[in-house]
PDB file of C-alpha atoms in Angstrom:
ATOM      1  CA  MET A  22      21.568  61.414  89.477  1.00  0.00           C
ATOM      2  CA  HIS A  23      17.945  61.011  90.572  1.00  0.00           C
ATOM      3  CA  ASP A  24      15.765  63.557  92.327  1.00  0.00           C
ATOM      4  CA  SER A  25      15.882  63.306  96.108  1.00  0.00           C
ATOM      5  CA  PRO A  26      12.742  63.784  98.242  1.00  0.00           C
ATOM      6  CA  GLN A  27      14.290  66.993  99.549  1.00  0.00           C
ATOM      7  CA  SER A  28      14.748  68.501  96.093  1.00  0.00           C
ATOM      8  CA  VAL A  29      11.237  67.498  95.032  1.00  0.00           C
ATOM      9  CA  CYS A  30       9.779  69.304  98.039  1.00  0.00           C
ATOM     10  CA  LYS A  31      11.674  72.539  97.466  1.00  0.00           C
ATOM     11  CA  ASN A  32       9.489  75.555  96.788  1.00  0.00           C
ATOM     12  CA  LYS A  33       9.865  77.075  93.332  1.00  0.00           C
ATOM     13  CA  ARG A  34      11.249  80.555  93.335  1.00  0.00           C
ATOM     14  CA  ALA A  35       9.757  83.185  91.005  1.00  0.00           C
ATOM     15  CA  ILE A  36      12.420  85.536  89.704  1.00  0.00           C
ATOM     16  CA  MET A  37      11.140  88.845  88.392  1.00  0.00           C
ATOM     17  CA  LYS A  38      13.780  90.662  86.346  1.00  0.00           C
ATOM     18  CA  LYS A  39      13.083  94.088  84.881  1.00  0.00           C
ATOM     19  CA  GLN A  40      16.510  94.271  83.266  1.00  0.00           C
ATOM     20  CA  CYS A  41      17.814  92.008  80.534  1.00  0.00           C
ATOM     21  CA  ASP A  42      21.096  91.286  82.329  1.00  0.00           C
ATOM     22  CA  PRO A  43      23.019  88.028  81.833  1.00  0.00           C
ATOM     23  CA  LEU A  44      21.864  85.420  84.343  1.00  0.00           C
ATOM     24  CA  VAL A  45      24.446  84.792  87.054  1.00  0.00           C
ATOM     25  CA  LEU A  46      24.389  81.189  88.244  1.00  0.00           C
ATOM     26  CA  THR A  47      25.618  80.076  91.663  1.00  0.00           C
ATOM     27  CA  ASP A  48      27.158  76.661  92.343  1.00  0.00           C
ATOM     28  CA  GLU A  49      24.019  75.815  94.317  1.00  0.00           C
ATOM     29  CA  ASP A  50      21.828  76.618  91.309  1.00  0.00           C
ATOM     30  CA  ILE A  51      23.910  74.373  89.108  1.00  0.00           C
ATOM     31  CA  LEU A  52      24.026  71.487  91.587  1.00  0.00           C
ATOM     32  CA  ASP A  53      20.231  71.705  91.995  1.00  0.00           C
ATOM     33  CA  ALA A  54      19.825  71.624  88.224  1.00  0.00           C
ATOM     34  CA  MET A  55      22.172  68.667  87.863  1.00  0.00           C
ATOM     35  CA  GLN A  56      20.306  66.838  90.612  1.00  0.00           C
ATOM     36  CA  ALA A  57      17.000  67.486  88.865  1.00  0.00           C
ATOM     37  CA  MET A  58      18.261  65.886  85.645  1.00  0.00           C
ATOM     38  CA  GLN A  59      17.533  62.233  84.993  1.00  0.00           C
ATOM     39  CA  GLY A  60      20.593  60.024  84.979  1.00  0.00           C
ATOM     40  CA  TYR A  61      24.216  60.684  85.893  1.00  0.00           C
ATOM     41  CA  VAL A  62      25.932  63.940  84.918  1.00  0.00           C
ATOM     42  CA  ASP A  63      29.730  63.817  85.069  1.00  0.00           C
ATOM     43  CA  ILE A  64      30.535  67.525  85.007  1.00  0.00           C
ATOM     44  CA  THR A  65      31.724  70.098  87.545  1.00  0.00           C
ATOM     45  CA  PRO A  66      29.813  73.299  88.323  1.00  0.00           C
ATOM     46  CA  GLY A  67      32.746  75.333  87.012  1.00  0.00           C
ATOM     47  CA  THR A  68      32.712  73.573  83.649  1.00  0.00           C
ATOM     48  CA  PHE A  69      28.945  73.900  83.447  1.00  0.00           C
ATOM     49  CA  LYS A  70      29.123  77.671  84.053  1.00  0.00           C
ATOM     50  CA  GLU A  71      31.778  78.018  81.366  1.00  0.00           C
ATOM     51  CA  ILE A  72      29.617  76.131  78.871  1.00  0.00           C
ATOM     52  CA  TYR A  73      26.585  78.201  79.866  1.00  0.00           C
ATOM     53  CA  SER A  74      28.479  81.480  79.429  1.00  0.00           C
ATOM     54  CA  ILE A  75      29.739  80.548  75.967  1.00  0.00           C
ATOM     55  CA  SER A  76      26.312  79.268  74.911  1.00  0.00           C
ATOM     56  CA  TYR A  77      24.637  82.467  76.158  1.00  0.00           C
ATOM     57  CA  ASP A  78      27.013  84.680  74.147  1.00  0.00           C
ATOM     58  CA  LEU A  79      26.566  82.574  71.012  1.00  0.00           C
ATOM     59  CA  ALA A  80      22.785  82.692  71.395  1.00  0.00           C
ATOM     60  CA  LEU A  81      22.845  86.491  71.654  1.00  0.00           C
ATOM     61  CA  LYS A  82      25.009  86.757  68.536  1.00  0.00           C
ATOM     62  CA  ARG A  83      22.638  84.463  66.658  1.00  0.00           C
ATOM     63  CA  ILE A  84      19.579  86.480  67.712  1.00  0.00           C
ATOM     64  CA  ARG A  85      21.222  89.781  66.778  1.00  0.00           C
ATOM     65  CA  SER A  86      22.274  88.467  63.386  1.00  0.00           C
ATOM     66  CA  LEU A  87      18.716  87.341  62.608  1.00  0.00           C
ATOM     67  CA  GLY A  88      17.020  90.623  63.550  1.00  0.00           C
ATOM     68  CA  LYS A  89      16.857  93.575  61.169  1.00  0.00           C
ATOM     69  CA  ALA A  90      16.709  97.317  61.811  1.00  0.00           C
ATOM     70  CA  GLU A  91      13.235  97.599  60.277  1.00  0.00           C
ATOM     71  CA  GLU A  92      11.883  95.223  62.942  1.00  0.00           C
ATOM     72  CA  ILE A  93      12.678  97.441  65.931  1.00  0.00           C
ATOM     73  CA  MET A  94      12.980 100.983  64.550  1.00  0.00           C
ATOM     74  CA  THR A  95      10.561 103.701  65.619  1.00  0.00           C
ATOM     75  CA  ALA A  96       8.686 105.020  62.607  1.00  0.00           C
ATOM     76  CA  PRO A  97       7.800 107.574  61.517  1.00  0.00           C
ATOM     77  CA  VAL A  98      10.638 109.536  63.069  1.00  0.00           C
ATOM     78  CA  HIS A  99      10.550 113.120  64.319  1.00  0.00           C
ATOM     79  CA  CYS A 100      13.113 115.167  62.359  1.00  0.00           C
ATOM     80  CA  LEU A 101      14.474 118.677  62.738  1.00  0.00           C
ATOM     81  CA  ASN A 102      15.324 121.002  59.867  1.00  0.00           C
ATOM     82  CA  LYS A 103      18.917 122.198  59.858  1.00  0.00           C
ATOM     83  CA  GLU A 104      17.748 125.820  59.563  1.00  0.00           C
ATOM     84  CA  MET A 105      15.623 125.666  62.716  1.00  0.00           C
ATOM     85  CA  SER A 106      16.787 127.868  65.572  1.00  0.00           C
ATOM     86  CA  LEU A 107      18.028 126.111  68.687  1.00  0.00           C
ATOM     87  CA  THR A 108      15.092 127.667  70.542  1.00  0.00           C
ATOM     88  CA  GLU A 109      12.664 126.024  68.110  1.00  0.00           C
ATOM     89  CA  ALA A 110      14.601 122.750  68.210  1.00  0.00           C
ATOM     90  CA  ALA A 111      14.592 122.599  72.010  1.00  0.00           C
ATOM     91  CA  SER A 112      10.848 123.300  72.125  1.00  0.00           C
ATOM     92  CA  PHE A 113      10.182 120.651  69.460  1.00  0.00           C
ATOM     93  CA  MET A 114      12.210 118.008  71.292  1.00  0.00           C
ATOM     94  CA  ALA A 115      10.569 118.846  74.616  1.00  0.00           C
ATOM     95  CA  GLU A 116       7.090 118.717  73.062  1.00  0.00           C
ATOM     96  CA  HIS A 117       7.720 115.244  71.618  1.00  0.00           C
ATOM     97  CA  GLY A 118       9.598 113.928  74.639  1.00  0.00           C
ATOM     98  CA  ILE A 119      12.764 113.048  72.730  1.00  0.00           C
ATOM     99  CA  SER A 120      16.414 113.660  73.625  1.00  0.00           C
ATOM    100  CA  GLY A 121      17.698 113.583  70.064  1.00  0.00           C
ATOM    101  CA  ALA A 122      16.608 113.467  66.433  1.00  0.00           C
ATOM    102  CA  PRO A 123      17.858 113.281  62.853  1.00  0.00           C
ATOM    103  CA  VAL A 124      18.399 116.587  61.066  1.00  0.00           C
ATOM    104  CA  VAL A 125      17.267 116.980  57.452  1.00  0.00           C
ATOM    105  CA  ASP A 126      18.267 119.477  54.778  1.00  0.00           C
ATOM    106  CA  GLY A 127      16.058 121.358  52.329  1.00  0.00           C
ATOM    107  CA  LYS A 128      15.595 118.185  50.265  1.00  0.00           C
ATOM    108  CA  GLY A 129      14.429 116.170  53.263  1.00  0.00           C
ATOM    109  CA  LEU A 130      17.617 114.085  53.414  1.00  0.00           C
ATOM    110  CA  VAL A 131      19.376 113.297  56.688  1.00  0.00           C
ATOM    111  CA  CYS A 132      22.433 115.533  57.023  1.00  0.00           C
ATOM    112  CA  GLY A 133      23.149 115.240  60.745  1.00  0.00           C
ATOM    113  CA  VAL A 134      21.897 114.244  64.178  1.00  0.00           C
ATOM    114  CA  ILE A 135      21.270 116.516  67.154  1.00  0.00           C
ATOM    115  CA  SER A 136      20.929 115.518  70.786  1.00  0.00           C
ATOM    116  CA  GLU A 137      21.079 116.857  74.318  1.00  0.00           C
ATOM    117  CA  LYS A 138      24.844 116.317  74.214  1.00  0.00           C
ATOM    118  CA  ASP A 139      25.177 118.841  71.381  1.00  0.00           C
ATOM    119  CA  PHE A 140      23.261 121.435  73.396  1.00  0.00           C
ATOM    120  CA  LEU A 141      25.439 120.785  76.457  1.00  0.00           C
ATOM    121  CA  ARG A 142      28.602 121.042  74.369  1.00  0.00           C
ATOM    122  CA  LYS A 143      27.453 124.400  72.979  1.00  0.00           C
ATOM    123  CA  MET A 144      26.830 125.574  76.540  1.00  0.00           C
ATOM    124  CA  GLY A 145      30.367 124.629  77.529  1.00  0.00           C
ATOM    125  CA  LEU A 146      29.279 121.780  79.795  1.00  0.00           C
ATOM    126  CA  PRO A 147      30.376 118.118  79.826  1.00  0.00           C
ATOM    127  CA  THR A 148      28.224 115.946  77.589  1.00  0.00           C
ATOM    128  CA  THR A 149      27.485 113.807  80.649  1.00  0.00           C
ATOM    129  CA  ALA A 150      25.959 116.723  82.577  1.00  0.00           C
ATOM    130  CA  GLY A 151      22.444 116.208  83.942  1.00  0.00           C
ATOM    131  CA  ILE A 152      19.683 118.733  84.526  1.00  0.00           C
ATOM    132  CA  MET A 153      20.924 119.550  88.029  1.00  0.00           C
ATOM    133  CA  SER A 154      24.385 120.306  86.644  1.00  0.00           C
ATOM    134  CA  VAL A 155      22.796 122.830  84.289  1.00  0.00           C
ATOM    135  CA  VAL A 156      20.762 124.369  87.113  1.00  0.00           C
ATOM    136  CA  GLY A 157      23.836 124.514  89.337  1.00  0.00           C
ATOM    137  CA  GLU A 158      25.889 126.273  86.663  1.00  0.00           C
ATOM    138  CA  CYS A 159      23.098 128.745  85.923  1.00  0.00           C
ATOM    139  CA  LEU A 160      22.796 129.634  89.619  1.00  0.00           C
ATOM    140  CA  THR A 161      26.503 130.333  89.999  1.00  0.00           C
ATOM    141  CA  VAL A 162      27.047 132.629  86.972  1.00  0.00           C
ATOM    142  CA  ASN A 163      25.746 136.113  86.207  1.00  0.00           C
ATOM    143  CA  LYS A 164      23.521 134.884  83.397  1.00  0.00           C
ATOM    144  CA  CYS A 165      22.072 131.511  82.500  1.00  0.00           C
ATOM    145  CA  LEU A 166      24.196 129.457  80.131  1.00  0.00           C
ATOM    146  CA  VAL A 167      21.095 128.561  78.150  1.00  0.00           C
ATOM    147  CA  SER A 168      20.711 132.176  77.027  1.00  0.00           C
ATOM    148  CA  GLY A 169      23.860 131.685  74.944  1.00  0.00           C
ATOM    149  CA  LEU A 170      21.909 129.343  72.658  1.00  0.00           C
ATOM    150  CA  ARG A 171      19.685 132.169  71.394  1.00  0.00           C
ATOM    151  CA  GLY A 172      20.430 133.280  67.849  1.00  0.00           C
ATOM    152  CA  HIS A 173      22.035 129.974  66.899  1.00  0.00           C
ATOM    153  CA  TYR A 174      20.774 127.251  64.591  1.00  0.00           C
ATOM    154  CA  VAL A 175      20.613 123.472  64.446  1.00  0.00           C
ATOM    155  CA  HIS A 176      23.224 123.126  61.700  1.00  0.00           C
ATOM    156  CA  GLU A 177      25.768 124.916  63.919  1.00  0.00           C
ATOM    157  CA  ILE A 178      25.806 122.275  66.655  1.00  0.00           C
ATOM    158  CA  MET A 179      24.518 119.065  65.045  1.00  0.00           C
ATOM    159  CA  SER A 180      26.798 116.047  64.788  1.00  0.00           C
ATOM    160  CA  GLN A 181      27.796 115.421  61.190  1.00  0.00           C
ATOM    161  CA  PRO A 182      28.154 113.493  58.996  1.00  0.00           C
ATOM    162  CA  PRO A 183      25.354 111.351  60.425  1.00  0.00           C
ATOM    163  CA  ILE A 184      25.915 107.700  61.294  1.00  0.00           C
ATOM    164  CA  SER A 185      22.937 105.998  59.670  1.00  0.00           C
ATOM    165  CA  ALA A 186      21.825 102.527  58.620  1.00  0.00           C
ATOM    166  CA  ARG A 187      19.451 100.832  56.203  1.00  0.00           C
ATOM    167  CA  GLU A 188      16.281  98.853  56.974  1.00  0.00           C
ATOM    168  CA  GLU A 189      18.040  95.574  56.248  1.00  0.00           C
ATOM    169  CA  THR A 190      20.998  96.307  58.543  1.00  0.00           C
ATOM    170  CA  THR A 191      21.264  93.527  61.135  1.00  0.00           C
ATOM    171  CA  LEU A 192      20.939  94.208  64.846  1.00  0.00           C
ATOM    172  CA  ALA A 193      24.484  92.912  65.278  1.00  0.00           C
ATOM    173  CA  GLU A 194      25.705  95.637  62.903  1.00  0.00           C
ATOM    174  CA  ILE A 195      23.553  98.247  64.671  1.00  0.00           C
ATOM    175  CA  SER A 196      25.076  97.207  67.992  1.00  0.00           C
ATOM    176  CA  GLN A 197      28.564  97.550  66.521  1.00  0.00           C
ATOM    177  CA  LEU A 198      27.794 101.043  65.212  1.00  0.00           C
ATOM    178  CA  PHE A 199      26.676 102.155  68.672  1.00  0.00           C
ATOM    179  CA  THR A 200      29.901 100.831  70.172  1.00  0.00           C
ATOM    180  CA  ASN A 201      32.312 102.050  67.494  1.00  0.00           C
ATOM    181  CA  HIS A 202      30.961 105.605  67.361  1.00  0.00           C
ATOM    182  CA  SER A 203      29.846 106.031  70.996  1.00  0.00           C
ATOM    183  CA  ILE A 204      26.382 107.206  69.925  1.00  0.00           C
ATOM    184  CA  ASN A 205      22.909 106.639  71.335  1.00  0.00           C
ATOM    185  CA  ARG A 206      20.699 106.798  68.220  1.00  0.00           C
ATOM    186  CA  ILE A 207      20.935 105.814  64.571  1.00  0.00           C
ATOM    187  CA  PRO A 208      18.637 107.137  61.828  1.00  0.00           C
ATOM    188  CA  ILE A 209      17.361 104.436  59.481  1.00  0.00           C
ATOM    189  CA  CYS A 210      17.320 105.747  55.904  1.00  0.00           C
ATOM    190  CA  ASN A 211      16.528 104.513  52.420  1.00  0.00           C
ATOM    191  CA  MET A 212      19.047 104.519  49.582  1.00  0.00           C
ATOM    192  CA  ASP A 213      18.792 108.257  48.861  1.00  0.00           C
ATOM    193  CA  GLY A 214      19.136 109.269  52.519  1.00  0.00           C
ATOM    194  CA  SER A 215      15.500 109.969  53.335  1.00  0.00           C
ATOM    195  CA  PRO A 216      14.619 109.123  56.965  1.00  0.00           C
ATOM    196  CA  LEU A 217      12.437 106.057  57.541  1.00  0.00           C
ATOM    197  CA  GLY A 218      12.819 105.589  61.296  1.00  0.00           C
ATOM    198  CA  ILE A 219      15.264 105.645  64.172  1.00  0.00           C
ATOM    199  CA  ILE A 220      16.806 103.139  66.573  1.00  0.00           C
ATOM    200  CA  THR A 221      18.090 104.055  70.018  1.00  0.00           C
ATOM    201  CA  ARG A 222      20.227 102.045  72.404  1.00  0.00           C
ATOM    202  CA  SER A 223      17.148 101.388  74.532  1.00  0.00           C
ATOM    203  CA  ASP A 224      15.336  99.991  71.466  1.00  0.00           C
ATOM    204  CA  LEU A 225      18.189  97.549  70.935  1.00  0.00           C
ATOM    205  CA  VAL A 226      18.272  96.493  74.598  1.00  0.00           C
ATOM    206  CA  SER A 227      14.494  96.027  74.621  1.00  0.00           C
ATOM    207  CA  SER A 228      14.679  93.807  71.541  1.00  0.00           C
ATOM    208  CA  MET A 229      17.282  91.641  73.254  1.00  0.00           C
ATOM    209  CA  CYS A 230      15.085  91.359  76.362  1.00  0.00           C
ATOM    210  CA  GLN A 231      12.144  90.165  74.295  1.00  0.00           C
ATOM    211  CA  THR A 232      14.105  87.489  72.429  1.00  0.00           C
ATOM    212  CA  VAL A 233      16.397  86.097  75.135  1.00  0.00           C
TER     213      VAL A 233
END
């Protein structure tokens, strides 16, 4: 097919996407693309979309397999000591603007991971509860649920054993760990278990946005 005068005169549309979501093609998009190609294309829009979908998935798998943890991890990583009180831990996390962190033992080796979910679980709330859920619960009981965290320590509520990875772990493997264990962060450690960095789900999504 050759370009028609009408298609040549069409205004170009600028698509600004803040999210790295798979591109959804309409039949009109595909027909316009086929019309813009030089020569004759003997293919239906449905077949084209199927090919595009498969190609997109394969491209993502290829990109993930090429990337390594060391390329996207945040380093150095903020760690908590397992003997810290929950009061100290909460203040530390708030000060650094983080919702979770690796926990290290006396030797500086990662022995667990703590997050907002662990605090919520200790308070007897669903791990999906947001700040307003906490406020609502505190306003409907005689004392604030947060007060029950006093006198307790990080090692009592941290998730263990930690799910960690090495610097050379591929992004495809990192993605699989997130899915298999339903977690939001993975400490990156060296061979002896010392923390080198951390990768969150948002880090992984951002890396996919930059490469797709």
